[in-house]
Short mmCIF file of C-alpha atoms and ligand atoms in Angstrom, two decimals:
data_model
loop_
_atom_site.label_atom_id
_atom_site.label_comp_id
_atom_site.label_asym_id
_atom_site.label_seq_id
_atom_site.Cartn_x
_atom_site.Cartn_y
_atom_site.Cartn_z
CA MET A 52 122.23 75.75 83.05
CA LYS A 53 118.80 76.75 82.08
CA ILE A 54 117.48 76.01 78.65
CA LYS A 55 116.49 79.62 78.13
CA GLU A 56 120.24 80.58 78.39
CA ILE A 57 121.44 77.65 76.38
CA LEU A 58 119.32 78.42 73.42
CA GLN A 59 120.87 81.80 73.23
CA LEU A 60 124.38 80.34 72.81
CA GLU A 61 126.12 79.17 69.72
CA GLY A 62 127.11 75.49 69.50
CA ASN A 63 130.82 75.49 70.15
CA GLU A 64 131.11 72.13 71.80
CA GLN A 65 131.13 73.65 75.35
CA LYS A 66 130.39 71.39 78.17
CA ILE A 67 126.97 71.80 79.74
CA ASN A 68 124.82 70.23 82.45
CA LEU A 69 121.12 70.64 82.23
CA LYS A 70 118.13 69.12 84.03
CA GLY A 71 114.59 68.95 83.02
CA TRP A 72 111.48 66.96 82.17
CA VAL A 73 111.26 64.92 79.11
CA ARG A 74 108.51 65.86 76.69
CA THR A 75 109.07 63.31 74.04
CA ARG A 76 111.76 60.55 72.95
CA ARG A 77 111.93 59.13 69.46
CA GLY A 78 114.56 57.54 67.49
CA SER A 79 116.18 54.30 66.64
CA LYS A 80 118.35 51.66 68.23
CA HIS A 81 121.41 53.68 67.53
CA VAL A 82 120.34 57.11 68.46
CA SER A 83 117.55 58.73 70.40
CA PHE A 84 116.27 62.45 70.25
CA ILE A 85 114.80 63.63 73.52
CA ALA A 86 112.85 66.88 73.75
CA LEU A 87 113.80 68.35 77.12
CA ASN A 88 112.07 71.29 78.88
CA ASP A 89 112.96 72.84 82.16
CA GLY A 90 110.17 75.44 82.38
CA SER A 91 112.53 78.35 81.84
CA THR A 92 111.11 78.88 78.36
CA ILE A 93 108.39 77.58 76.14
CA ASN A 94 111.07 76.05 73.93
CA SER A 95 112.45 72.58 74.59
CA ILE A 96 115.98 71.72 73.60
CA GLN A 97 116.86 68.56 71.62
CA VAL A 98 119.21 66.17 73.44
CA VAL A 99 120.79 63.60 71.22
CA ALA A 100 121.64 60.28 72.85
CA GLU A 101 123.91 57.98 70.79
CA ALA A 102 123.95 54.38 71.68
CA ILE A 103 127.79 54.46 72.05
CA ASN A 104 127.48 56.87 74.93
CA CYS A 105 124.12 55.79 76.51
CA GLU A 106 122.96 52.24 77.49
CA GLU A 107 119.95 50.85 75.95
CA GLU A 108 118.35 49.96 79.31
CA LEU A 109 118.79 53.50 80.53
CA VAL A 110 117.50 55.13 77.36
CA LYS A 111 114.39 52.88 77.61
CA GLN A 112 113.58 54.71 80.95
CA ILE A 113 113.77 58.07 79.40
CA THR A 114 110.06 58.38 78.73
CA THR A 115 107.65 61.27 78.59
CA GLY A 116 107.36 62.89 82.06
CA SER A 117 110.46 61.58 83.46
CA CYS A 118 113.15 63.99 84.79
CA ILE A 119 116.78 63.59 83.86
CA SER A 120 120.09 65.31 84.21
CA VAL A 121 122.28 65.47 81.18
CA ASN A 122 126.06 66.08 80.86
CA GLY A 123 127.10 66.80 77.29
CA LYS A 124 128.25 69.40 74.87
CA LEU A 125 126.43 72.04 72.84
CA VAL A 126 126.77 71.74 69.18
CA SER A 127 124.96 73.27 66.20
CA SER A 128 122.21 70.99 65.04
CA LYS A 129 122.29 69.12 61.95
CA GLY A 130 118.56 68.73 61.87
CA SER A 131 116.14 71.50 60.97
CA GLY A 132 114.03 73.03 63.59
CA GLN A 133 116.60 73.97 65.99
CA ALA A 134 119.87 75.82 65.82
CA VAL A 135 121.59 74.05 68.59
CA GLU A 136 121.26 70.70 70.44
CA ILE A 137 123.00 68.81 73.13
CA LEU A 138 125.08 65.82 72.32
CA ALA A 139 124.77 63.77 75.49
CA LYS A 140 127.84 62.27 77.19
CA THR A 141 126.05 60.88 80.23
CA ILE A 142 122.40 60.89 81.21
CA GLU A 143 121.18 60.42 84.79
CA ILE A 144 117.63 59.58 85.47
CA LEU A 145 116.50 61.58 88.42
CA GLY A 146 112.90 60.47 88.33
CA SER A 147 111.30 58.04 85.98
CA ALA A 148 107.60 58.33 85.03
CA ASP A 149 105.97 54.90 84.41
CA GLU A 150 102.29 55.35 83.36
CA TYR A 151 102.54 59.04 83.17
CA PRO A 152 99.06 60.32 82.42
CA LEU A 153 99.96 63.03 80.01
CA GLN A 154 100.63 61.80 76.57
CA PRO A 155 102.73 63.64 74.06
CA LYS A 156 99.58 64.88 72.39
CA LYS A 157 97.14 67.55 72.89
CA HIS A 158 94.82 67.18 75.91
CA SER A 159 91.59 69.07 76.63
CA LEU A 160 91.70 71.69 79.13
CA GLU A 161 88.87 69.91 80.97
CA PHE A 162 91.08 66.88 81.28
CA LEU A 163 93.98 68.79 82.46
CA ARG A 164 92.00 70.56 85.19
CA GLY A 165 91.64 67.08 86.74
CA LYS A 166 95.42 66.93 86.33
CA ALA A 167 96.30 70.31 88.07
CA HIS A 168 99.40 68.89 89.68
CA LEU A 169 100.87 68.06 86.35
CA ARG A 170 99.34 70.52 83.93
CA PHE A 171 102.28 73.03 84.58
CA ARG A 172 104.30 70.62 82.36
CA THR A 173 102.25 71.42 79.32
CA ASN A 174 103.30 74.22 76.89
CA THR A 175 99.94 75.94 77.27
CA PHE A 176 100.08 76.09 81.09
CA SER A 177 103.67 76.83 81.50
CA ALA A 178 103.21 79.85 79.16
CA VAL A 179 100.14 80.98 81.12
CA PHE A 180 101.89 80.76 84.54
CA ARG A 181 105.08 82.34 83.15
CA LEU A 182 102.72 85.26 82.00
CA ARG A 183 101.01 85.34 85.40
CA HIS A 184 104.34 85.95 86.93
CA THR A 185 105.25 88.71 84.45
CA LEU A 186 101.89 90.36 85.09
CA THR A 187 102.40 90.28 88.85
CA PHE A 188 105.84 91.88 88.29
CA ALA A 189 104.38 94.55 85.95
CA VAL A 190 101.78 95.37 88.59
CA HIS A 191 104.35 96.07 91.35
CA LYS A 192 106.59 97.83 88.87
CA PHE A 193 103.88 100.13 87.48
CA PHE A 194 102.81 101.35 90.93
CA ASN A 195 106.28 101.53 92.43
CA ASP A 196 107.54 103.78 89.64
CA LYS A 197 104.52 105.93 90.18
CA GLY A 198 105.40 106.23 94.05
CA PHE A 199 102.64 104.12 95.31
CA PHE A 200 103.07 102.08 98.46
CA ASN A 201 102.03 98.41 98.62
CA LEU A 202 99.68 97.79 101.47
CA HIS A 203 98.80 94.38 102.96
CA THR A 204 95.27 94.55 104.05
CA PRO A 205 93.92 91.69 106.06
CA ILE A 206 92.61 88.51 104.83
CA ILE A 207 90.57 87.88 108.01
CA THR A 208 88.04 90.72 108.55
CA GLY A 209 84.76 91.41 110.11
CA THR A 210 83.36 93.51 107.24
CA ASP A 211 81.60 92.83 103.96
CA ALA A 212 82.94 95.70 102.03
CA GLU A 213 80.67 94.91 98.99
CA GLY A 214 77.70 94.39 101.12
CA ALA A 215 76.52 91.53 98.78
CA GLY A 216 76.73 88.90 101.69
CA GLU A 217 78.85 86.50 99.57
CA ILE A 218 81.26 85.85 102.34
CA PHE A 219 83.05 82.78 103.82
CA GLN A 220 82.68 82.75 107.43
CA ILE A 221 85.60 81.67 109.42
CA THR A 222 85.46 80.21 112.93
CA ASN A 223 87.16 77.88 115.26
CA LEU A 224 83.92 77.23 117.21
CA ASP A 225 83.01 73.52 117.45
CA LEU A 226 80.32 73.30 114.91
CA GLU A 227 78.81 70.34 116.66
CA ASN A 228 78.60 72.06 119.87
CA LEU A 229 77.93 75.87 119.26
CA PRO A 230 77.85 78.18 122.32
CA LYS A 231 74.57 79.98 122.48
CA ASN A 232 73.67 83.34 124.20
CA GLU A 233 70.53 84.14 126.21
CA GLU A 234 68.49 84.56 123.04
CA GLY A 235 69.34 81.22 121.89
CA LYS A 236 71.63 82.61 118.98
CA ILE A 237 75.19 81.58 118.42
CA ASP A 238 77.50 83.45 120.79
CA PHE A 239 80.23 84.84 118.72
CA SER A 240 81.81 86.43 121.61
CA ALA A 241 83.15 83.03 122.37
CA ASP A 242 84.70 82.63 118.90
CA PHE A 243 88.30 83.02 118.30
CA PHE A 244 88.23 86.72 117.61
CA GLY A 245 85.55 87.46 119.90
CA SER A 246 83.28 88.42 116.99
CA LYS A 247 81.95 87.07 113.83
CA THR A 248 84.66 87.09 111.06
CA ASN A 249 85.02 86.25 107.42
CA LEU A 250 87.44 86.11 104.62
CA THR A 251 87.79 89.33 102.86
CA VAL A 252 85.82 90.23 99.76
CA SER A 253 87.98 93.30 99.06
CA GLY A 254 90.84 95.31 100.77
CA GLN A 255 89.28 98.61 99.66
CA LEU A 256 88.03 99.98 102.97
CA GLU A 257 91.42 99.32 104.67
CA ALA A 258 93.21 100.62 101.58
CA GLU A 259 91.33 103.85 101.89
CA LEU A 260 92.60 104.39 105.33
CA GLY A 261 96.11 103.96 103.99
CA ALA A 262 95.59 106.43 101.20
CA LEU A 263 94.38 109.12 103.57
CA ALA A 264 97.73 109.15 105.13
CA LEU A 265 100.36 107.66 102.63
CA GLY A 266 98.69 109.47 99.69
CA GLN A 267 98.63 106.51 97.10
CA VAL A 268 98.57 102.83 97.97
CA TYR A 269 97.71 99.67 96.41
CA THR A 270 96.85 96.17 97.61
CA PHE A 271 97.37 92.97 95.65
CA GLY A 272 96.01 90.15 97.64
CA PRO A 273 93.70 87.12 97.58
CA THR A 274 89.91 87.75 97.78
CA PHE A 275 87.21 85.38 98.55
CA ARG A 276 83.63 85.42 97.37
CA ALA A 277 81.01 82.58 98.12
CA GLU A 278 79.03 83.51 95.05
CA ASN A 279 77.50 80.23 93.76
CA SER A 280 77.84 81.40 90.10
CA ASN A 281 79.62 78.67 88.22
CA THR A 282 80.67 80.80 85.34
CA SER A 283 83.90 80.88 83.22
CA ARG A 284 84.73 84.31 84.86
CA HIS A 285 84.20 83.70 88.52
CA LEU A 286 86.41 82.12 91.22
CA SER A 287 85.83 81.65 94.82
CA GLU A 288 89.39 82.59 95.52
CA PHE A 289 90.83 85.32 93.19
CA TRP A 290 93.40 87.90 93.27
CA MET A 291 92.75 91.69 93.28
CA ILE A 292 94.65 94.72 92.81
CA GLU A 293 93.22 97.79 94.45
CA PRO A 294 94.85 101.15 94.11
CA GLU A 295 93.41 103.90 96.26
CA VAL A 296 94.52 107.53 95.60
CA ALA A 297 94.05 110.70 97.80
CA PHE A 298 92.96 113.80 96.04
CA ALA A 299 92.03 111.95 92.81
CA ASP A 300 88.62 112.19 91.34
CA LEU A 301 86.75 109.89 89.09
CA ASN A 302 88.37 111.12 85.89
CA GLU A 303 91.88 110.74 87.24
CA ASN A 304 90.84 107.31 88.56
CA ILE A 305 89.76 106.28 85.07
CA ASP A 306 92.94 107.65 83.56
CA LEU A 307 94.98 105.64 86.02
CA ALA A 308 93.23 102.43 85.33
CA GLU A 309 93.48 102.81 81.49
CA GLU A 310 97.26 103.59 81.75
CA PHE A 311 97.71 100.71 84.19
CA LEU A 312 95.95 98.15 82.01
CA LYS A 313 97.86 99.25 78.87
CA TYR A 314 101.11 99.23 80.79
CA CYS A 315 100.58 95.72 82.02
CA ILE A 316 99.82 94.33 78.49
CA GLN A 317 102.75 96.14 76.94
CA TYR A 318 105.03 94.70 79.61
CA CYS A 319 103.94 91.18 78.62
CA ILE A 320 104.49 91.88 75.05
CA GLU A 321 108.08 93.13 75.77
CA HIS A 322 108.99 90.36 78.23
CA ASN A 323 107.10 87.10 77.17
CA ALA A 324 106.95 87.38 73.31
CA GLU A 325 107.67 83.67 72.81
CA ASP A 326 104.96 82.71 75.23
CA LEU A 327 102.48 85.11 73.66
CA ARG A 328 103.41 83.81 70.16
CA PHE A 329 102.71 80.39 71.30
CA LEU A 330 99.26 81.30 72.78
CA ASP A 331 98.51 83.32 69.76
CA ALA A 332 99.02 80.16 67.59
CA ARG A 333 97.11 78.09 69.96
CA MET A 334 94.17 80.39 69.93
CA GLU A 335 94.09 80.43 66.13
CA GLU A 336 93.93 76.70 66.05
CA GLU A 337 91.24 76.60 68.64
CA GLU A 338 89.24 79.25 66.64
CA SER A 339 89.68 77.49 63.39
CA LYS A 340 87.40 74.70 64.89
CA LEU A 341 84.65 77.28 65.36
CA LYS A 342 81.94 78.36 62.96
CA LYS A 343 82.97 81.28 60.95
CA GLU A 344 80.68 83.84 62.64
CA GLU A 345 81.90 82.79 66.10
CA ARG A 346 85.54 83.41 65.30
CA SER A 347 87.18 86.51 66.61
CA GLU A 348 88.15 89.22 64.06
CA MET A 349 91.64 89.61 65.66
CA SER A 350 94.33 87.20 66.68
CA LEU A 351 95.45 87.38 70.36
CA LEU A 352 98.41 89.55 69.50
CA GLU A 353 96.48 91.89 67.35
CA ARG A 354 93.98 92.27 70.11
CA LEU A 355 96.59 93.13 72.72
CA GLN A 356 98.07 95.64 70.41
CA PHE A 357 94.69 96.99 69.59
CA VAL A 358 94.04 97.72 73.35
CA ILE A 359 97.33 99.46 73.87
CA GLU A 360 96.93 101.68 70.77
CA ASN A 361 93.28 102.69 71.19
CA ASN A 362 91.65 105.07 73.79
CA PHE A 363 88.95 103.26 75.69
CA VAL A 364 85.36 104.55 74.97
CA ARG A 365 83.92 106.56 77.85
CA LEU A 366 80.23 106.93 78.39
CA THR A 367 77.77 107.33 81.27
CA TYR A 368 75.30 104.66 82.33
CA ARG A 369 72.46 106.72 81.04
CA GLU A 370 74.08 106.94 77.66
CA ALA A 371 74.84 103.13 77.72
CA ILE A 372 71.17 102.41 78.54
CA ASP A 373 69.92 104.66 75.60
CA VAL A 374 72.37 102.80 73.25
CA LEU A 375 71.13 99.39 74.52
CA ARG A 376 67.47 100.23 74.50
CA ASN A 377 67.75 101.20 70.89
CA SER A 378 70.00 98.37 69.79
CA LYS A 379 68.95 95.72 67.36
CA PRO A 380 69.10 92.83 69.80
CA ASN A 381 66.99 94.67 72.37
CA LYS A 382 64.33 95.54 69.69
CA LYS A 383 64.34 92.11 68.41
CA LYS A 384 64.06 90.71 71.93
CA LYS A 385 67.38 88.85 71.63
CA PHE A 386 68.54 89.83 75.08
CA GLN A 387 67.70 87.36 77.79
CA TYR A 388 67.18 90.45 80.03
CA PRO A 389 65.45 93.24 77.95
CA ILE A 390 66.65 96.77 78.64
CA ASN A 391 63.63 99.05 79.44
CA GLY A 392 65.38 101.94 81.07
CA PHE A 393 67.19 103.74 83.91
CA GLY A 394 67.78 101.40 86.83
CA ASP A 395 68.33 98.23 84.80
CA ASP A 396 71.43 96.24 85.78
CA LEU A 397 73.86 95.67 83.00
CA LYS A 398 74.31 91.94 82.51
CA SER A 399 77.15 90.32 80.66
CA GLU A 400 75.11 90.04 77.39
CA HIS A 401 74.59 93.93 77.44
CA GLU A 402 78.36 94.54 78.21
CA ARG A 403 79.40 92.19 75.41
CA TYR A 404 77.16 93.87 73.06
CA LEU A 405 78.61 97.37 73.74
CA VAL A 406 82.20 96.21 73.79
CA GLU A 407 82.19 93.49 70.88
CA ASN A 408 79.37 94.80 68.56
CA LYS A 409 78.88 98.58 69.15
CA TYR A 410 82.20 99.99 69.88
CA LYS A 411 84.63 97.28 69.34
CA LYS A 412 86.85 98.75 71.99
CA PRO A 413 87.15 98.69 75.77
CA VAL A 414 84.37 100.63 77.20
CA ILE A 415 84.23 102.47 80.53
CA ILE A 416 80.70 103.18 81.99
CA THR A 417 80.42 105.68 84.63
CA ASP A 418 77.71 107.18 86.87
CA TYR A 419 75.63 104.12 87.64
CA PRO A 420 72.36 104.33 89.61
CA LYS A 421 72.93 104.31 93.25
CA GLY A 422 70.72 101.29 93.76
CA ILE A 423 72.94 98.89 91.97
CA LYS A 424 76.34 99.92 93.50
CA ALA A 425 77.99 99.89 96.92
CA PHE A 426 77.39 102.30 99.73
CA TYR A 427 80.76 103.97 99.57
CA MET A 428 80.43 105.55 96.16
CA ARG A 429 80.19 109.25 95.98
CA MET A 430 76.68 110.63 95.30
CA ASN A 431 76.29 112.83 92.15
CA GLU A 432 74.30 116.15 92.27
CA ASP A 433 71.25 114.37 90.64
CA GLY A 434 70.86 112.28 93.89
CA GLU A 435 70.24 109.20 91.72
CA THR A 436 73.57 108.30 90.28
CA VAL A 437 77.04 107.66 91.97
CA ARG A 438 80.60 108.31 90.71
CA ALA A 439 81.19 104.69 89.91
CA MET A 440 83.17 103.18 86.85
CA ASP A 441 83.40 99.86 85.29
CA ILE A 442 85.76 98.82 82.66
CA LEU A 443 84.56 96.33 80.23
CA PHE A 444 86.89 94.25 77.95
CA PRO A 445 86.29 92.18 74.87
CA THR A 446 85.66 88.53 75.61
CA ILE A 447 86.05 89.17 79.41
CA GLY A 448 83.31 91.67 80.35
CA GLU A 449 83.87 93.62 83.50
CA ILE A 450 87.60 93.69 84.43
CA VAL A 451 87.75 96.70 86.66
CA GLY A 452 85.15 98.14 88.98
CA GLY A 453 85.94 101.41 90.79
CA SER A 454 84.62 104.73 92.06
CA GLN A 455 85.30 107.98 93.53
CA ARG A 456 84.59 107.48 97.31
CA GLU A 457 81.91 109.31 99.37
CA GLU A 458 84.20 111.67 101.50
CA ARG A 459 81.31 113.64 103.10
CA LEU A 460 80.48 112.16 106.44
CA ASP A 461 76.74 113.10 106.39
CA LYS A 462 76.20 111.86 102.81
CA LEU A 463 78.00 108.57 103.70
CA GLN A 464 75.94 108.05 106.74
CA GLU A 465 72.75 108.70 104.87
CA ARG A 466 73.65 106.03 102.26
CA MET A 467 74.64 103.48 104.98
CA GLU A 468 71.31 103.86 106.59
CA GLU A 469 69.53 103.59 103.38
CA MET A 470 71.50 100.39 102.49
CA ASP A 471 71.33 98.97 106.00
CA VAL A 472 75.23 99.05 106.52
CA CYS A 473 76.15 98.88 110.07
CA GLN A 474 77.71 102.10 111.18
CA LYS A 475 78.81 100.83 114.43
CA GLU A 476 80.91 98.11 112.85
CA LEU A 477 82.62 100.54 110.46
CA TRP A 478 83.21 103.35 113.21
CA TRP A 479 86.95 103.36 112.01
CA TYR A 480 85.97 104.01 108.35
CA LEU A 481 83.62 106.77 109.44
CA GLU A 482 86.18 108.44 111.43
CA THR A 483 88.43 109.08 108.33
CA ARG A 484 85.59 111.22 107.23
CA LYS A 485 85.67 113.14 110.47
CA PHE A 486 89.37 113.66 110.77
CA GLY A 487 90.84 115.23 107.64
CA THR A 488 88.70 113.95 104.94
CA CYS A 489 89.39 114.55 101.25
CA THR A 490 88.47 113.70 97.70
CA HIS A 491 89.80 110.15 96.84
CA SER A 492 89.25 107.37 94.37
CA GLY A 493 90.21 103.86 93.67
CA PHE A 494 89.36 100.67 91.78
CA GLY A 495 89.62 96.93 91.86
CA LEU A 496 91.18 94.86 89.04
CA GLY A 497 90.54 91.11 88.99
CA PHE A 498 93.88 89.74 88.30
CA GLU A 499 92.68 86.53 86.72
CA ARG A 500 90.48 88.43 84.37
CA LEU A 501 93.42 90.41 83.09
CA ILE A 502 95.37 87.19 82.75
CA MET A 503 92.53 85.71 80.82
CA PHE A 504 92.69 88.72 78.48
CA VAL A 505 96.46 88.57 77.91
CA THR A 506 96.58 84.78 77.41
CA GLY A 507 93.42 84.32 75.49
CA MET A 508 92.39 81.54 77.78
CA LYS A 509 88.45 81.29 77.91
CA ASN A 510 88.00 79.78 81.39
CA ILE A 511 89.22 81.47 84.48
CA ARG A 512 90.01 78.08 85.94
CA ASP A 513 92.93 77.83 83.45
CA VAL A 514 94.78 81.08 84.68
CA ILE A 515 95.12 80.27 88.34
CA PRO A 516 97.37 77.35 89.48
CA PHE A 517 94.60 75.66 91.49
CA PRO A 518 91.17 77.08 91.18
CA ARG A 519 88.61 77.12 93.88
CA THR A 520 85.15 77.03 92.60
CA PRO A 521 81.87 75.87 94.02
CA GLN A 522 82.20 72.06 94.82
CA ASN A 523 85.83 72.15 94.11
CA ALA A 524 88.88 72.71 96.44
CA GLU A 525 91.09 69.83 95.27
CA PHE A 526 94.90 70.21 95.27
P1 ATP B 754 80.98 90.62 88.45
O1 ATP B 754 79.77 91.48 88.06
O2 ATP B 754 81.82 90.16 87.24
O3 ATP B 754 80.56 89.55 89.41
P2 ATP B 754 81.68 92.45 90.44
O4 ATP B 754 80.79 93.68 90.17
O5 ATP B 754 81.14 91.53 91.59
O6 ATP B 754 82.04 91.61 89.21
P3 ATP B 754 83.71 93.92 91.96
O7 ATP B 754 83.08 93.72 93.28
O8 ATP B 754 83.57 95.33 91.32
O9 ATP B 754 83.12 92.92 90.79
O10 ATP B 754 85.32 93.49 91.91
C1 ATP B 754 86.29 94.08 91.22
C2 ATP B 754 86.82 93.28 90.19
O11 ATP B 754 87.15 91.88 90.68
C3 ATP B 754 85.90 92.96 89.06
O12 ATP B 754 85.94 93.88 88.11
C4 ATP B 754 86.43 91.63 88.44
O13 ATP B 754 87.51 91.87 87.58
C5 ATP B 754 86.91 90.86 89.64
N1 ATP B 754 86.08 89.92 90.20
C6 ATP B 754 84.85 89.99 90.84
N2 ATP B 754 84.45 88.92 91.29
C7 ATP B 754 85.28 87.97 90.74
C8 ATP B 754 85.21 86.56 90.93
N3 ATP B 754 84.33 85.87 91.63
N4 ATP B 754 86.29 85.81 90.42
C9 ATP B 754 87.25 86.53 89.72
N5 ATP B 754 87.21 87.88 89.63
C10 ATP B 754 86.32 88.60 90.26
MN1 MN B 755 80.09 89.58 91.41
#
């Protein structure tokens, strides 16, 4: 039986078998108390092993990290701290754990990153990964309930949708002995796919093709970016959710994103209350070590509730620039990148100012200058800005990036020319604008950034089981 189910029962001496990993064992010669966890819940169950039932030699091997199977009966607990406990009749050691590297004490997250194969067994990481599952489920449920179709877009592709050039090339050419063409350049026609290919940076372009037939689709898959930014918010391999909706304009796109984010957070509150309470307490403890001015005003649970209950602030890029230009930190030259005016890119310090100081709410910025956004975003009447939107979250920064797509063939081609995007390679994308084009919009949500927000974890490496970052692909 799983501990999650057992803990919901009353102790009526019913016979139970349970298996799990030992968190701690303490006690005396006559009786041992084992905290056992099987991952089904944040809560461990207390197993009482009395010397009359369990041999001393065996009990000695029940150390932190070992795996055991217990036959016993469920009784109401005499001790405080738990309602029920297991009185063991027999215990079998399935796997001992000599020199187990995790002590029954608090380890730093950095230390545990080096032990990613074992960190699932800590309370913090088990809570994080149960929540990651719940969020995955919430994503599919949200879109399924709305009549969206999940589309699996390719992981291997010939395109760089973002045009940022941060791609991982893939090849099966012999790198020691590359085939060359007449010009002396590498001959990719001899490569596996007969052309240059890379890992996808976004499923959007393909999702658009789906939306222009199925109406509303979403992707949920791995995404790869070779950006050499060693930040706490960037991974080289991350998961992205990309809905794409025919007939939706930018405002409908924003409404969808706001509803979606609130739904996912609410779903976690309803389904993982205990994990969230644990992480809430964890965050409070972490924050108590900080200086007063560095502590957040809200606890984790308060912050989640706050996001669900409040409308996100919506403003245009031009408005945001005005606010930032006239802000205290800008005037006092506190920003690393000063804001001078239209065209300036918003860096994370500016995003944080808007969200955490100025509005104290999630902020949605729309209508960015065309120069700092991708080629596929719909041009506004002004010829200078595009129908883009970014959603900025407290502590996270950008969590969603989206836009209304340029559905007019001539305008799209114009932009591709200006931005040096190869039209020949994207002939199939352009054909959707030739054959039955229509208004459509979509966005990309970085899944790990949402998990960071929900769990309160501050480093993106701690919300994905095995993070891939520059110089690190272990495990
Ligand atoms: P950023 O400015 O934070 O690098 P971006 O503008 O490159 O983000 P988009 O191309 O709009 O991001 O991607 C959509 C979403 O994917 C982002 O809003 C973010 O949540 C997430 N994202 C982007 N890059 C990464 C990354 N390297 N690791 C994890 N999530 C990412
Ligand atoms: Mn980026």
